[in-house]
PDB file of C-alpha atoms in Angstrom:
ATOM      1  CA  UNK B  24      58.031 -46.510   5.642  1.00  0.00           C
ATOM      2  CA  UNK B  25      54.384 -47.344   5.385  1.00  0.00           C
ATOM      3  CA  UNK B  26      53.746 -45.134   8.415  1.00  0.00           C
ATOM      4  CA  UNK B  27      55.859 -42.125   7.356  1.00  0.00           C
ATOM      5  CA  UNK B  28      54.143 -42.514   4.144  1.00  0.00           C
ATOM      6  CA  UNK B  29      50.193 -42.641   5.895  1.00  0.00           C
ATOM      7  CA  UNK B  30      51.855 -39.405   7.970  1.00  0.00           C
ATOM      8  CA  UNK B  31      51.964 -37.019   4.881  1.00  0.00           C
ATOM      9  CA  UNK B  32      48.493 -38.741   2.950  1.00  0.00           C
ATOM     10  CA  UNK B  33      46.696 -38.068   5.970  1.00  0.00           C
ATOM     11  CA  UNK B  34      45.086 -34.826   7.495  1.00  0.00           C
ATOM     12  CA  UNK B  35      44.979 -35.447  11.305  1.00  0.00           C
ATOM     13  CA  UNK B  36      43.534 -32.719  13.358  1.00  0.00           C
ATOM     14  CA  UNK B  37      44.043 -33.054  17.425  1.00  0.00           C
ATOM     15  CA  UNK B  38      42.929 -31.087  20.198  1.00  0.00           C
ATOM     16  CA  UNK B  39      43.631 -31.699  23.869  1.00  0.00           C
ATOM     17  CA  UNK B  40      41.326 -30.265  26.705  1.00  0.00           C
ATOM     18  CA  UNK B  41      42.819 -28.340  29.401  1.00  0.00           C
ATOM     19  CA  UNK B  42      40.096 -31.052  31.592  1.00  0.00           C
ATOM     20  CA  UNK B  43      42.666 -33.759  30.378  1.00  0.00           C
ATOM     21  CA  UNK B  44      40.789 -34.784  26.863  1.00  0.00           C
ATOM     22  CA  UNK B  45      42.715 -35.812  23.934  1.00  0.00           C
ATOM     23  CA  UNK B  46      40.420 -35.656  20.662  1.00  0.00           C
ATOM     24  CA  UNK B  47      42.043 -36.806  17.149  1.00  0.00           C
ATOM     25  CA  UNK B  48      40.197 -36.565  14.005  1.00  0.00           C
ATOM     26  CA  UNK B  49      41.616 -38.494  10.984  1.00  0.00           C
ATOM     27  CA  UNK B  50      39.929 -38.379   7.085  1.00  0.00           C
ATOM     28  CA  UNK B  51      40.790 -41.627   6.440  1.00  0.00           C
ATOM     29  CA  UNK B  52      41.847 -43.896   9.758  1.00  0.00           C
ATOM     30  CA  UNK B  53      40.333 -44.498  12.460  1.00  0.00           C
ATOM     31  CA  UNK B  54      39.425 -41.455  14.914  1.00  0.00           C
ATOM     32  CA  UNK B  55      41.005 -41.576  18.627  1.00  0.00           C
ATOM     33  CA  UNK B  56      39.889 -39.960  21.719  1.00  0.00           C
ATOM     34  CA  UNK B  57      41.536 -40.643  25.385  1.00  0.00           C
ATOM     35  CA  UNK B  58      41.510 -39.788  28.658  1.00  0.00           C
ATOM     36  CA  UNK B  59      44.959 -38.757  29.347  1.00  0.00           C
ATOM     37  CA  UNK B  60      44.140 -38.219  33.676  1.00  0.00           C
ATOM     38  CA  UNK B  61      43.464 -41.851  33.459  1.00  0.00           C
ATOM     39  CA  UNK B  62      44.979 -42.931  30.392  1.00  0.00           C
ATOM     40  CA  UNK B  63      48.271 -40.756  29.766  1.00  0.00           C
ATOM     41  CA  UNK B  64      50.506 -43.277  27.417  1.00  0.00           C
ATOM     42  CA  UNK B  65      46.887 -43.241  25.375  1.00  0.00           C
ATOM     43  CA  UNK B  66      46.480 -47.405  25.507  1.00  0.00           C
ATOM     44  CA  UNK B  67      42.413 -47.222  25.565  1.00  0.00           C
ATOM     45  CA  UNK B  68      40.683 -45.267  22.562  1.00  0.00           C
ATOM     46  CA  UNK B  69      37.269 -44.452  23.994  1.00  0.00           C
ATOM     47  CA  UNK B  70      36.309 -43.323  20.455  1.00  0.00           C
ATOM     48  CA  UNK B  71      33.525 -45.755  20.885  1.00  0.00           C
ATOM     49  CA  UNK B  72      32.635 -45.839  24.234  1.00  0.00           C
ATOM     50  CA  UNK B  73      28.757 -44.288  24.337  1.00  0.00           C
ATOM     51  CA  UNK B  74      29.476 -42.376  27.204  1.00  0.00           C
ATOM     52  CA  UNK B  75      31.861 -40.015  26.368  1.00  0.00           C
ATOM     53  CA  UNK B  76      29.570 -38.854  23.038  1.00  0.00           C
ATOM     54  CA  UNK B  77      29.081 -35.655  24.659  1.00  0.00           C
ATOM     55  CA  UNK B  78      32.644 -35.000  25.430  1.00  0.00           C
ATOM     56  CA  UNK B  79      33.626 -36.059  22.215  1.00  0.00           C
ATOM     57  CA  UNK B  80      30.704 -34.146  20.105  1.00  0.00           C
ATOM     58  CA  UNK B  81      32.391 -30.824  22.014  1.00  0.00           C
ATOM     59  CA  UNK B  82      35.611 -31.368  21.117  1.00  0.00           C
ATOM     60  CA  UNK B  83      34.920 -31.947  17.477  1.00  0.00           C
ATOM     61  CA  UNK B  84      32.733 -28.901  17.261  1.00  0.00           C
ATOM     62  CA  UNK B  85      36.089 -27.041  18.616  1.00  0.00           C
ATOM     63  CA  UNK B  86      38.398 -27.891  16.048  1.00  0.00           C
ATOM     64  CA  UNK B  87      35.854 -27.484  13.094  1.00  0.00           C
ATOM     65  CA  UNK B  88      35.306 -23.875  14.726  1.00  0.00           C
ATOM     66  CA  UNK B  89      39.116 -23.104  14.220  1.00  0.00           C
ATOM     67  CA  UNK B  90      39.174 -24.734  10.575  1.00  0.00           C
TER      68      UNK B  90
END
């Protein structure tokens, strides 16, 4: 219930890159980004990981283009 509930309070917007990128931007949890190549059951959030800023600073700028 809590989850279904957190489902329809929360805007989530998601974009996956035809390189394999998974990008999902949340206003009130925490953000997620994977490599689904590597990754594709999306077990490692590399949200954080420093090295895929770039990657990740894309992405966003993608989906607030088509808002």
């Amino acid at each position: 219930r809590r989850m279904i509930k957190r489902a329809v309070e929360e805007s989530t917007r998601t974009v996956v890159s035809p390189d394999g990128w998974k990008l999902c931007l949340r206003d009130q949890d925490s953000n997620e980004f994977y490599n689904l190549k590597e990754d594709p059951i999306e077990t490692r959030n590399l949200y954080s990981d420093r090295q895929c800023a770039s990657v990740i600073s894309r992405l966003a700028g993608e989906i607030h283009r088509w808002q």
